[in-house]
Tab-separated table of C-alpha atoms and ligand atoms in Angstrom:
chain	number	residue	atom	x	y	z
L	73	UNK	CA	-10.727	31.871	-17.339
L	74	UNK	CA	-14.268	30.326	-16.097
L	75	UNK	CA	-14.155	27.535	-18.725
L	76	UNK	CA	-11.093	26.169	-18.664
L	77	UNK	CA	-11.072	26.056	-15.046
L	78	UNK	CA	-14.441	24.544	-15.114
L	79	UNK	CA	-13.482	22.054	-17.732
L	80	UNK	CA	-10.423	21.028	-15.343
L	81	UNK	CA	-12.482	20.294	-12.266
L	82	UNK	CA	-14.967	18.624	-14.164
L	83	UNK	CA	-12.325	16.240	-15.558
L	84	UNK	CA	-11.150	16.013	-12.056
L	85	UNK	CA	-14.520	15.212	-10.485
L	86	UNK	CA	-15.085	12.130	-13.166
L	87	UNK	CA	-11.648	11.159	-12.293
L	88	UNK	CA	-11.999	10.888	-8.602
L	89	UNK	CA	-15.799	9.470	-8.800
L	90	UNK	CA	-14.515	6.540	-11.034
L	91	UNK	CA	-12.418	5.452	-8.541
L	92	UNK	CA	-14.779	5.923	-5.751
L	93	UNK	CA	-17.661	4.654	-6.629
L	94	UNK	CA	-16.067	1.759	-8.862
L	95	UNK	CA	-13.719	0.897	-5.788
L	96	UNK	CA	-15.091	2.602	-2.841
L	97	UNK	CA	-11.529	4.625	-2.452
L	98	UNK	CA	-11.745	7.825	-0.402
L	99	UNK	CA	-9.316	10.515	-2.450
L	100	UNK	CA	-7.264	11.816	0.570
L	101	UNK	CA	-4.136	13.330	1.298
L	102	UNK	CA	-2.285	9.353	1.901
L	103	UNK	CA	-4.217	8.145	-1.353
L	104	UNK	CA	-2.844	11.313	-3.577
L	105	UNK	CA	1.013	10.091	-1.908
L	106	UNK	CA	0.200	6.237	-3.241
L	107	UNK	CA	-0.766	7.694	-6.811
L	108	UNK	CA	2.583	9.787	-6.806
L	109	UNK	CA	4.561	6.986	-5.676
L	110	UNK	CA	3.406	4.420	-7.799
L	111	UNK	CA	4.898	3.208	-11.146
L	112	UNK	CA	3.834	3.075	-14.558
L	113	UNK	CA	2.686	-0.315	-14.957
L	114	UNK	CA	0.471	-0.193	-11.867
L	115	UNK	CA	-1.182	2.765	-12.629
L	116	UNK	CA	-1.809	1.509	-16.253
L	117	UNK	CA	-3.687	-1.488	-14.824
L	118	UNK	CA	-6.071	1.339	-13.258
L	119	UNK	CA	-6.839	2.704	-16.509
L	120	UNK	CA	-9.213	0.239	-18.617
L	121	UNK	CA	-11.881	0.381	-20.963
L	122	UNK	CA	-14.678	1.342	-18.787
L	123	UNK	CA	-12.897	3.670	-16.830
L	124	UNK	CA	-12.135	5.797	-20.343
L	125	UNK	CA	-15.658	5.143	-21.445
L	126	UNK	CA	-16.512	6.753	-17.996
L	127	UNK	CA	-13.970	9.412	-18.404
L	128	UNK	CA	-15.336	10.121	-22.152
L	129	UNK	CA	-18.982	10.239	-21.246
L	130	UNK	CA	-18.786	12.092	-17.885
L	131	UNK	CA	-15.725	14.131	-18.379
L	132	UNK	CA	-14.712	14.700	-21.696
L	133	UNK	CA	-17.932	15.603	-23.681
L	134	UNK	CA	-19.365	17.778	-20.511
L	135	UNK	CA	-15.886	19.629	-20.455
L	136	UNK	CA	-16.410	20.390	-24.429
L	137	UNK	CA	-19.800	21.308	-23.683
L	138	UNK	CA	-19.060	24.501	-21.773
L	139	UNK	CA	-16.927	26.001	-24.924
L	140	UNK	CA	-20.153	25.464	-26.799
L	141	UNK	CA	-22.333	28.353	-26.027
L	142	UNK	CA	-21.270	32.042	-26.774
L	143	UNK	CA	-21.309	34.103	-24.369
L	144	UNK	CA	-22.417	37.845	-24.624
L	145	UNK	CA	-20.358	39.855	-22.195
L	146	UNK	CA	-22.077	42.601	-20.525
L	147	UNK	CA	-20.586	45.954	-20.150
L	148	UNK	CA	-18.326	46.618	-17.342
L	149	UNK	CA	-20.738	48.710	-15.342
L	150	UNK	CA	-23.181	45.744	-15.730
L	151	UNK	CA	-20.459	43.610	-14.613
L	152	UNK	CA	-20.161	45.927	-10.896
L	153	UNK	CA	-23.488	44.935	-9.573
L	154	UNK	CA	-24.051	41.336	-11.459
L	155	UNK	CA	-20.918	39.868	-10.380
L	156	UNK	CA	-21.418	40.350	-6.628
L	157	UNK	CA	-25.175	39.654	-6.536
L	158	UNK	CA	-24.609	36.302	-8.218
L	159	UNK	CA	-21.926	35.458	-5.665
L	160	UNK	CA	-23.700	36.518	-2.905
L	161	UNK	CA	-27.048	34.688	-3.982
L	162	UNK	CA	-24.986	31.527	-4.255
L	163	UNK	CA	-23.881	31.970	-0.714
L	164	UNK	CA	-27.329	32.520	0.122
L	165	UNK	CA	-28.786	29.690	-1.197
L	166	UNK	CA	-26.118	27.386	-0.115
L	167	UNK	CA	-25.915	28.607	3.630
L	168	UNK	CA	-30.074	29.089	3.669
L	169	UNK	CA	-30.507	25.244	2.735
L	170	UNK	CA	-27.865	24.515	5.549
L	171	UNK	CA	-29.523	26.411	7.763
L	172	UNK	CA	-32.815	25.005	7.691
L	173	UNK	CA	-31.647	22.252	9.833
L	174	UNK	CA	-28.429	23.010	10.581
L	175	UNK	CA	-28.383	20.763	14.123
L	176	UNK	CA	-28.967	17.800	11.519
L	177	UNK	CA	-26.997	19.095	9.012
L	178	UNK	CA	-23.574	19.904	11.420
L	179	UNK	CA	-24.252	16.415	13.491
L	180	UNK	CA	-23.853	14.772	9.846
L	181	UNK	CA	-20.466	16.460	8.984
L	182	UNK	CA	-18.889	15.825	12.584
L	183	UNK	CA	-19.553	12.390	12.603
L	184	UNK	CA	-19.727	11.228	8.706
L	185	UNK	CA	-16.157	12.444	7.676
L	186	UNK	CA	-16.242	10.206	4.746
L	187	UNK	CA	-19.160	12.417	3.711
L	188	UNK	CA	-16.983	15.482	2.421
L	189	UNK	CA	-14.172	13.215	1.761
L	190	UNK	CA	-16.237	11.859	-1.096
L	191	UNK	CA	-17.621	15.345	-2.206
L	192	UNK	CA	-16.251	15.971	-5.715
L	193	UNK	CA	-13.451	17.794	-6.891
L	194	UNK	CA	-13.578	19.551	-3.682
L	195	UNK	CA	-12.297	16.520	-1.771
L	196	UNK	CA	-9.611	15.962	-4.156
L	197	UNK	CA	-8.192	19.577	-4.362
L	198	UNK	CA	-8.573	19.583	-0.422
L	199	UNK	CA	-6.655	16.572	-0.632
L	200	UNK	CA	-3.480	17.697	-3.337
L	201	UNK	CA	-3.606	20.845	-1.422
L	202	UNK	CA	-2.644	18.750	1.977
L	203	UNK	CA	-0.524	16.379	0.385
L	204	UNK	CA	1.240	19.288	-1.264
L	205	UNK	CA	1.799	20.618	2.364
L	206	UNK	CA	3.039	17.362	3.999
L	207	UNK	CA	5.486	16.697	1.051
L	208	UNK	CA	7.149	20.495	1.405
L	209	UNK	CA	7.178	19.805	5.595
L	210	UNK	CA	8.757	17.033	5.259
L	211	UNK	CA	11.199	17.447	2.653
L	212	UNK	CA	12.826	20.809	4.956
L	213	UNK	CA	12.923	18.874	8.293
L	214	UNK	CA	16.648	17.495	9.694
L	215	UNK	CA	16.465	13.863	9.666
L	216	UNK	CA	17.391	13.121	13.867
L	217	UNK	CA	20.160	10.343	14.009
L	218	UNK	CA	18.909	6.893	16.005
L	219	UNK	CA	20.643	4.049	17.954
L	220	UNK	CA	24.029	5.446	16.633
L	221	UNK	CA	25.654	3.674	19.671
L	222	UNK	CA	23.976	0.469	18.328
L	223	UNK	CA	26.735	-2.893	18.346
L	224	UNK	CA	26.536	-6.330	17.870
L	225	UNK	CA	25.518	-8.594	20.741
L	226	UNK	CA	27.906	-11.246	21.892
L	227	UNK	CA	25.717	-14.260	20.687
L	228	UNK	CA	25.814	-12.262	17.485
L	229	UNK	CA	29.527	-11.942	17.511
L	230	UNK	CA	30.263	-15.013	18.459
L	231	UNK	CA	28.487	-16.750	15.321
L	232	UNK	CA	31.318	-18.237	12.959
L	233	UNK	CA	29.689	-17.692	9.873
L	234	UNK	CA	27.808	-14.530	8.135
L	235	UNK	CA	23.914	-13.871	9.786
L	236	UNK	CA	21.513	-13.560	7.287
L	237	UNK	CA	18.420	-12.306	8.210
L	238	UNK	CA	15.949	-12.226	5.252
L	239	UNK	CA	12.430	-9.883	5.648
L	240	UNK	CA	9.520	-10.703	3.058
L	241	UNK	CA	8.272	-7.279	3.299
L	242	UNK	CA	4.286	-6.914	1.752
L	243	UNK	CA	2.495	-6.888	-0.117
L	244	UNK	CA	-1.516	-6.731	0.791
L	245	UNK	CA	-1.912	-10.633	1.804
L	246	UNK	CA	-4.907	-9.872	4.560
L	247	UNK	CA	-5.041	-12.258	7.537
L	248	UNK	CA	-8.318	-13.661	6.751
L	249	UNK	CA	-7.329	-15.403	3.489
L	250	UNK	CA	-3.878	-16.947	5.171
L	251	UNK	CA	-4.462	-20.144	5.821
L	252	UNK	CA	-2.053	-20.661	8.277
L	253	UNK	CA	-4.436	-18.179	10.408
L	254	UNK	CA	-7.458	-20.059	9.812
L	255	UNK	CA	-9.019	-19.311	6.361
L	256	UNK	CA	-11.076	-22.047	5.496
L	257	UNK	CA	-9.314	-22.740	1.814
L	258	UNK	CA	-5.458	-23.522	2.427
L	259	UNK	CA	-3.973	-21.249	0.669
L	260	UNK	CA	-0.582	-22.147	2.592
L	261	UNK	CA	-0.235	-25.457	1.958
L	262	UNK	CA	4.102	-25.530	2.079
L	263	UNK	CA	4.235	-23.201	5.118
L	264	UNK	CA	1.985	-25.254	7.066
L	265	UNK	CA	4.915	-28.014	6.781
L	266	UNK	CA	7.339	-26.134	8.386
L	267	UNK	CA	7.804	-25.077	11.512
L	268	UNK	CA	7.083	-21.279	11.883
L	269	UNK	CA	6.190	-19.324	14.353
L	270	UNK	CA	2.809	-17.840	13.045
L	271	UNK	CA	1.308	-14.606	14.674
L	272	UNK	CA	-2.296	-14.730	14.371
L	273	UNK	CA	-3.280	-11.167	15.588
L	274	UNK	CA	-1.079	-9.063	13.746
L	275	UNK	CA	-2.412	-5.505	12.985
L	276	UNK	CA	-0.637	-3.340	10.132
L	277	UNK	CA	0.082	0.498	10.673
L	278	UNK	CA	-1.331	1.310	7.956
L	279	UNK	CA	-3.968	1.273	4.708
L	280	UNK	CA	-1.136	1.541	2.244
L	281	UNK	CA	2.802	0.747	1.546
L	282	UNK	CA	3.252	4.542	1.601
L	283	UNK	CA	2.592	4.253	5.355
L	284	UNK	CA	2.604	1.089	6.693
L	285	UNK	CA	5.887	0.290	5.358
L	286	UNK	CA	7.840	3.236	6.351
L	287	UNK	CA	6.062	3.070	9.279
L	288	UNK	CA	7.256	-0.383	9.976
L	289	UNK	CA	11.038	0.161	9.797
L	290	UNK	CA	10.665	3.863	11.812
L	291	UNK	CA	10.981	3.761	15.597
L	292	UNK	CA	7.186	5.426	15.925
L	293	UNK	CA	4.306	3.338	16.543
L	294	UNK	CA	0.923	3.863	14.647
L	295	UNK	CA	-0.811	6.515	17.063
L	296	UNK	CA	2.848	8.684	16.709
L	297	UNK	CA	3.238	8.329	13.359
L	298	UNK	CA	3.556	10.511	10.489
L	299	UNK	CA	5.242	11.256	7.221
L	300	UNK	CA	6.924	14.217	8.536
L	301	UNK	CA	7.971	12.387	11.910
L	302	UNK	CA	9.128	9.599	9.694
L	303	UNK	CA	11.246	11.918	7.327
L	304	UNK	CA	12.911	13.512	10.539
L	305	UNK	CA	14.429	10.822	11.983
L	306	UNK	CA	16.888	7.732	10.485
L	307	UNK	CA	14.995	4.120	11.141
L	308	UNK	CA	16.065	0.259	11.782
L	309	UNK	CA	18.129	0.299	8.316
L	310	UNK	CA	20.063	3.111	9.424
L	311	UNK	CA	20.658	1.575	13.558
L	312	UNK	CA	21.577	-2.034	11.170
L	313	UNK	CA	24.206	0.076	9.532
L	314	UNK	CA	25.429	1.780	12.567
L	315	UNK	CA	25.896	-1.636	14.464
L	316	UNK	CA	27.840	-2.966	11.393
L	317	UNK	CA	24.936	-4.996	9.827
L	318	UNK	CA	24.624	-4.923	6.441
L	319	UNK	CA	21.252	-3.511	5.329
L	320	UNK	CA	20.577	-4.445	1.679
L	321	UNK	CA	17.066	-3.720	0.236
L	322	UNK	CA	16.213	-5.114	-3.140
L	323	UNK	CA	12.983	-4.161	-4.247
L	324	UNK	CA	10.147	-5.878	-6.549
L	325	UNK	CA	7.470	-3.418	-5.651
L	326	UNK	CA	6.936	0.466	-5.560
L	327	UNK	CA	10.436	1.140	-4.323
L	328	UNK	CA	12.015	1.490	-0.972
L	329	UNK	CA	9.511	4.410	-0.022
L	330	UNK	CA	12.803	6.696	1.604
L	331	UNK	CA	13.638	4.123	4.408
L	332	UNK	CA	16.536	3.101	2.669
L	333	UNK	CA	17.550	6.442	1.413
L	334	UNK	CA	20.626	6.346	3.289
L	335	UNK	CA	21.576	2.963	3.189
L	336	UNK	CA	20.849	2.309	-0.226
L	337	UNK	CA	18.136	-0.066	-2.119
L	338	UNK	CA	17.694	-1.066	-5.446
L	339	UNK	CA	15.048	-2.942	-8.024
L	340	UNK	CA	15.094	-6.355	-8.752
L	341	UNK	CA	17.803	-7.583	-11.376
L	342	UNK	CA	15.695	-8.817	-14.282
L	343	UNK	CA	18.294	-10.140	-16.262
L	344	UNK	CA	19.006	-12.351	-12.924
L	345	UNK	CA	15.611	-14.409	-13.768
L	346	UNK	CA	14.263	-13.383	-17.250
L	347	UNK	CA	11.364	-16.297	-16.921
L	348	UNK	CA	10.139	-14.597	-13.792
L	349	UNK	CA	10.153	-10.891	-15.560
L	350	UNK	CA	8.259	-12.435	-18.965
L	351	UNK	CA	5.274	-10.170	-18.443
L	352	UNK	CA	6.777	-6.918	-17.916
L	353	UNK	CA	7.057	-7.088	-13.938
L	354	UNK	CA	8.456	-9.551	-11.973
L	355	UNK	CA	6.709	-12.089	-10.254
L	356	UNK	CA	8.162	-12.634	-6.591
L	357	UNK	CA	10.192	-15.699	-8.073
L	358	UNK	CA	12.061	-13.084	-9.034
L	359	UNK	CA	13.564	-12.750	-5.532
L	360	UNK	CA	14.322	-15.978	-5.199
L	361	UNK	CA	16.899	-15.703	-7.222
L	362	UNK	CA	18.047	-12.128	-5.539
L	363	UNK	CA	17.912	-14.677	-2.442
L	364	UNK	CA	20.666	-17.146	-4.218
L	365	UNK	CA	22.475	-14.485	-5.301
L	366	UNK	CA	23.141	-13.073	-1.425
L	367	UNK	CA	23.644	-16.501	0.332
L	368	UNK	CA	26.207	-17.037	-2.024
L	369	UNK	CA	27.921	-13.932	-2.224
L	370	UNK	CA	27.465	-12.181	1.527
L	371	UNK	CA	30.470	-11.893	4.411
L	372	UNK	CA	28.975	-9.524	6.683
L	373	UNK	CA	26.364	-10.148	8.945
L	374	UNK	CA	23.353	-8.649	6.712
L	375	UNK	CA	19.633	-7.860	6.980
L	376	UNK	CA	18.194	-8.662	3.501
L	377	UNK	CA	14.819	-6.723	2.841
L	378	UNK	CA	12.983	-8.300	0.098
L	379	UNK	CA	10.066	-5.774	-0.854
L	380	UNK	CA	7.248	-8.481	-2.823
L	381	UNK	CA	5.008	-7.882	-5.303
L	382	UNK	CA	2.766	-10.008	-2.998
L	383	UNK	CA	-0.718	-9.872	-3.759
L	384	UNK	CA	-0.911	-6.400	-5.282
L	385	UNK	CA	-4.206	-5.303	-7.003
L	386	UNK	CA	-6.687	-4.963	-8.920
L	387	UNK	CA	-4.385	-7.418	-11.429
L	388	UNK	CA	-3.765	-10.371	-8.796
L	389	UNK	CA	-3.430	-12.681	-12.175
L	390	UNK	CA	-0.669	-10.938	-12.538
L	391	UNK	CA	1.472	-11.793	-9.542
L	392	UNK	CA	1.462	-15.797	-9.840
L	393	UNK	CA	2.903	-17.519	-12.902
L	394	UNK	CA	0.959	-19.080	-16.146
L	395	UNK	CA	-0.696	-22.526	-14.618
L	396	UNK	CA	-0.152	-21.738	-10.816
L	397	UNK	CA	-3.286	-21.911	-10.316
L	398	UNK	CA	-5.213	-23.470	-7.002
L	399	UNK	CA	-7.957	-22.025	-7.232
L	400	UNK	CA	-10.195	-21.617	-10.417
L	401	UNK	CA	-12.016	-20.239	-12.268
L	402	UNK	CA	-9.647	-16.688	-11.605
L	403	UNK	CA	-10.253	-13.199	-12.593
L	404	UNK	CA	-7.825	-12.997	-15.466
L	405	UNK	CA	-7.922	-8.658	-16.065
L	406	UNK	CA	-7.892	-5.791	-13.571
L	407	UNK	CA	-11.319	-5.032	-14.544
L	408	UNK	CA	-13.525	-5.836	-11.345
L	409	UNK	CA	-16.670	-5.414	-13.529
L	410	UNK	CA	-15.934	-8.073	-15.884
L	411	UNK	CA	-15.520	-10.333	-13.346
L	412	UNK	CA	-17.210	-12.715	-10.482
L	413	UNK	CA	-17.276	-12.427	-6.973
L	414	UNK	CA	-16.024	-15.631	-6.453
L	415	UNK	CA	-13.390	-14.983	-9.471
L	416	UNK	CA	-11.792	-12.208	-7.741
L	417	UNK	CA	-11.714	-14.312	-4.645
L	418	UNK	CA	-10.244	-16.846	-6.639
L	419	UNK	CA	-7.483	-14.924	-8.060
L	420	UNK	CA	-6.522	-13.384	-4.887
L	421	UNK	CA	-6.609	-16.868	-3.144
L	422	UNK	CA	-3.837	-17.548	-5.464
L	423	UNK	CA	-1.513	-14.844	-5.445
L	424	UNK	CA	-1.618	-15.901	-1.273
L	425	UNK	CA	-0.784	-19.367	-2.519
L	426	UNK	CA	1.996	-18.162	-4.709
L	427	UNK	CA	3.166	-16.092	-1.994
L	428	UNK	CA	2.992	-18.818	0.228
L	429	UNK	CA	4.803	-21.206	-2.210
L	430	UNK	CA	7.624	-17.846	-2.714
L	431	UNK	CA	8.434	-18.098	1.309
L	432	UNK	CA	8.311	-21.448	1.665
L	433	UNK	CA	11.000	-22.299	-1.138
L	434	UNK	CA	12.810	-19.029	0.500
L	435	UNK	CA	13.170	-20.916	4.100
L	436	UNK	CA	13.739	-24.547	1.618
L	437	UNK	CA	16.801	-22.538	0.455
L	438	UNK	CA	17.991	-21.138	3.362
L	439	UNK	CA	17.631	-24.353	5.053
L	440	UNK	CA	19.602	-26.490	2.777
L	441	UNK	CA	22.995	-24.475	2.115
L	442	UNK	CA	25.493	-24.192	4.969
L	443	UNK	CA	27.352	-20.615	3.585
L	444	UNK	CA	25.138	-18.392	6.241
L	445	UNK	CA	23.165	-18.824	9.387
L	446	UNK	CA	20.025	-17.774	8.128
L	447	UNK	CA	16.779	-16.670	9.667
L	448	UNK	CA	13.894	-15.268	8.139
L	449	UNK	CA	10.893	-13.176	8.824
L	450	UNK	CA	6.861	-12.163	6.549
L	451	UNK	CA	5.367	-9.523	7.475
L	452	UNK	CA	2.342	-8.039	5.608
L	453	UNK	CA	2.137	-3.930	4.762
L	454	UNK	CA	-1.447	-4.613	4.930
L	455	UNK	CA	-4.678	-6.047	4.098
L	456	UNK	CA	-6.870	-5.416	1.157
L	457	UNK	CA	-11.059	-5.552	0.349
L	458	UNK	CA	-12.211	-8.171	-1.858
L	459	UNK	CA	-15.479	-6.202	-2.156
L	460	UNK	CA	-17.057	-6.170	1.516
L	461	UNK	CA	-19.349	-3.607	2.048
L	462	UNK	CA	-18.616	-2.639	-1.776
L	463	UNK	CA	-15.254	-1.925	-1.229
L	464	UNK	CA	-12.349	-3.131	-3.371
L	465	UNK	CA	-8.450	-2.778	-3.441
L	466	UNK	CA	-6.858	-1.350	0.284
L	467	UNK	CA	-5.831	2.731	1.200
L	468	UNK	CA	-8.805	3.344	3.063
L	469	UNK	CA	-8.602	6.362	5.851
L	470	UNK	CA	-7.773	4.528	9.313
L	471	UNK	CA	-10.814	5.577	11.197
L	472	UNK	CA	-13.148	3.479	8.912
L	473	UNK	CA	-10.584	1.069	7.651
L	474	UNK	CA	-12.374	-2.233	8.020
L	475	UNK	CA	-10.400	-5.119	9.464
L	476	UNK	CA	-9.604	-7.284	6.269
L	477	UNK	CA	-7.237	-4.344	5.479
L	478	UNK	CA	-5.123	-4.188	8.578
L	479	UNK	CA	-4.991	-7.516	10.106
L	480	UNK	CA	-2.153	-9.237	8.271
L	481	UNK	CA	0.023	-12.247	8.205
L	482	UNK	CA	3.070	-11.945	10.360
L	483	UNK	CA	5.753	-15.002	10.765
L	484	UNK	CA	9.285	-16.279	11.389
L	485	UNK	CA	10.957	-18.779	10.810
L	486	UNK	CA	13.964	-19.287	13.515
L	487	UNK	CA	16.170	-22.817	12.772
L	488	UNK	CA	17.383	-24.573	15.791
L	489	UNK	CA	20.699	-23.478	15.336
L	490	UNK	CA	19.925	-20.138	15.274
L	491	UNK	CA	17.850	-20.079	17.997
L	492	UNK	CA	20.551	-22.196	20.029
L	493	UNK	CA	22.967	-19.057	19.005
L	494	UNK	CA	20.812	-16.347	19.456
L	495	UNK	CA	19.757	-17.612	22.854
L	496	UNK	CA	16.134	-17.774	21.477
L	497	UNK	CA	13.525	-18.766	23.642
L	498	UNK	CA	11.088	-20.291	21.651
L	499	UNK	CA	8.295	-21.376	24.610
L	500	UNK	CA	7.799	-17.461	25.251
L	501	UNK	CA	8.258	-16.727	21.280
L	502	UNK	CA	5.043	-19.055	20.961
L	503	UNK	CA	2.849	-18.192	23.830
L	504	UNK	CA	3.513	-14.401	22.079
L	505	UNK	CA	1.843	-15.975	18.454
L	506	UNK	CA	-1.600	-16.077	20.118
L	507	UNK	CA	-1.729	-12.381	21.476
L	508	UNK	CA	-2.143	-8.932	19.714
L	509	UNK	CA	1.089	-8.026	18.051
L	510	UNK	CA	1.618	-4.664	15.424
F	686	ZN	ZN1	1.302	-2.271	0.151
């Protein structure tokens, strides 16, 4: 029993310390729900060359290693007194070398948490032990109904043709590299001609789409929230639906993470835009399309939640087309160790840029036709690390989350008409963009 269970938590260890020493991730309970609710093709894009060159030399052939010696088992009587004094010399050892300055010692676990959340496997199996526990919690609690006496408003009612609200939900596009909020490159070069109304200090919930998305639509904010809370009670979809709005979700991303459980959601159609989908996933042009499809088709008032693709890492080539390309020369694999710096920058700078160009021809759209009375909203899940203080990629525990992964782009764009309608008022809409929104 000792060596294969050995062998398993070495495998584990190499596992984990790829990941956070290559990417400064810290394996916790929210980072074990991301791997579990990602897809194939994202988690392939994880699993390179040098990560199975790491996994071969620091997993594999120590693993094989332990089956190597034999082992001569000593009698059962033997076995009474060795057993227990080898345990309780461990102990010893382990608690004598904490004890020698144990003032030190405990001062450094209370206020290093990342510490043990980097100690390997333990942190993991602490980790798919609690994630285990949240998962079972929340799948047994009775989800609480919400805003079930929610109607339409008379300036809603009184519109003549269909509302169409569209959200850009996601993905990872961080504040500082929007140039609408300042970045020194423009990586928003179309949405700077319109007229938006951009929020400048807009903090996410979250590290990661598995919370900061759910998060988003649920009526808690980020101090009250949790999975479990979440799972327990029905969220903006389901108040949509119970004022007769039509909540449609169509997703190019992880999926709908439960908030539309209820009211349905569904992938992106990649026969609707097969240039788009070339590569295997879809880049956000995919929507686009989606977009066409509902202006054309809707006759309810609707709320159209289009889940991006964004700027989703490590392979940020990935998510802007062949020759869209600003910003150059760009990390072209989701190897960070193959590449610049300045390369990953690049590539990331254009994904914004595509993303940019993706809402932009969204509001073009919307503008242009005369089917709906359209309005439309981009809001960012949250940030990511291009590398600062060596870390890469987003999911990092709140309390040391640095700020490039939860300040994030946040604007809408209201036409006159429908602010007219909706008795908008657009002065106090733009003194709000300048103060601390989440
Ligand atoms: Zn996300």
């Amino acid at each position: 029993l000792h060596r294969p269970l050995a062998a398993g938590l070495i495998l584990l260890a190499a596992a984990a310390a790829w990941y956070q020493d290559h990417l400064g991730a810290v394996i916790d309970k929210l980072m074990i729900q991301n791997v579990m609710n990602t897809t194939v093709t994202e988690s392939r894009q994880l699993i390179t060359v040098p990560y199975l060159r790491h996994m071969f030399l620091t997993g594999v052939i120590p693993a094989v290693l332990l089956f190597w010696p034999r082992i001569t088992y000593a009698r059962v009587r033997g076995l009474l007194w060795r057993f227990p004094l080898t345990i309780a010399a461990s102990f010893l050892l382990t608690f004598g070398f904490l004890f020698i300055n144990l003032k030190a010692n405990v001062s450094i676990i209370r206020e290093h948490h990342e510490l043990l959340g980097s100690y390997q496997p333990g942190a993991t199996i602490g980790a798919l032990v609690r994630y285990a526990k949240m998962e079972l919690r929340a799948g047994n609690v009775e989800v609480k109904p919400l805003g079930q006496d929610a109607a339409k408003g008379p300036a809603l009612l009184a519109t003549k043709k269909p509302v169409l609200l569209v959200l850009f939900a996601g993905e990872t596009a961080r504040a500082q590299n929007f140039g609408l909020n300042g970045y020194s490159r423009n990586t928003t070069p179309e949405l700077s001609q319109l007229d938006v109304f951009n929020f400048k200090d807009a903090t996410s919930c979250g590290t990661s789409t598995a919370v900061s998305l759910p998060c988003m639509f649920s009526p808690f904010d980020r101090s009250d929230y949790s999975h479990e809370r979440f799972m327990g009670s029905e969220n903006l979809l389901d108040v949509l639906a119970h004022a007769g709005v039509d909540p449609v979700w169509v997703d190019n991303n992880t999926g709908d993470q439960n908030i539309a459980r209820r009211t349905g959601a569904r992938m992106v159609d990649v026969t609707l835009n097969p240039a788009a989908c070339a590569g295997g996933e879809c880049t956000d042009a995919a929507l686009l399309t989606e977009l066409s499809a509902q202006i054309g088709s809707i006759t309810e008032d609707t709320v159209l939640v289009l889940h991006m693709i964004g700027s989703h890492g490590p392979a940020y080539y990935l998510r802007y087309p062949e020759g869209f390309a600003p910003f150059i020369p760009d990390c072209r694999t989701a190897e960070f160790d193959y590449c610049s710096q300045q390369e990953i920058v690049n590539a990331y700078d254009n994904s914004i840029a595509f993303t940019d160009h993706i809402i932009a021809s969204a509001i073009k759209m919307l503008d242009q036709q005369d089917r709906v009375s359209p309005a439309l909203f981009f809001l960012s899940d949250h940030g990511e690390s291009l590398g600062e203080a060596g870390l890469y990629l987003h999911a990092a525990p709140m309390f040391m989350a640095p700020e490039v992964q939860t300040q994030v782009p946040f604007l809408m764009w209201l036409p006159q008409k429908f602010q007219e309608t909706m008795h908008v008022n657009a002065a106090c809409l733009t003194d709000r963009t300048s103060q601390p929104v989440s």
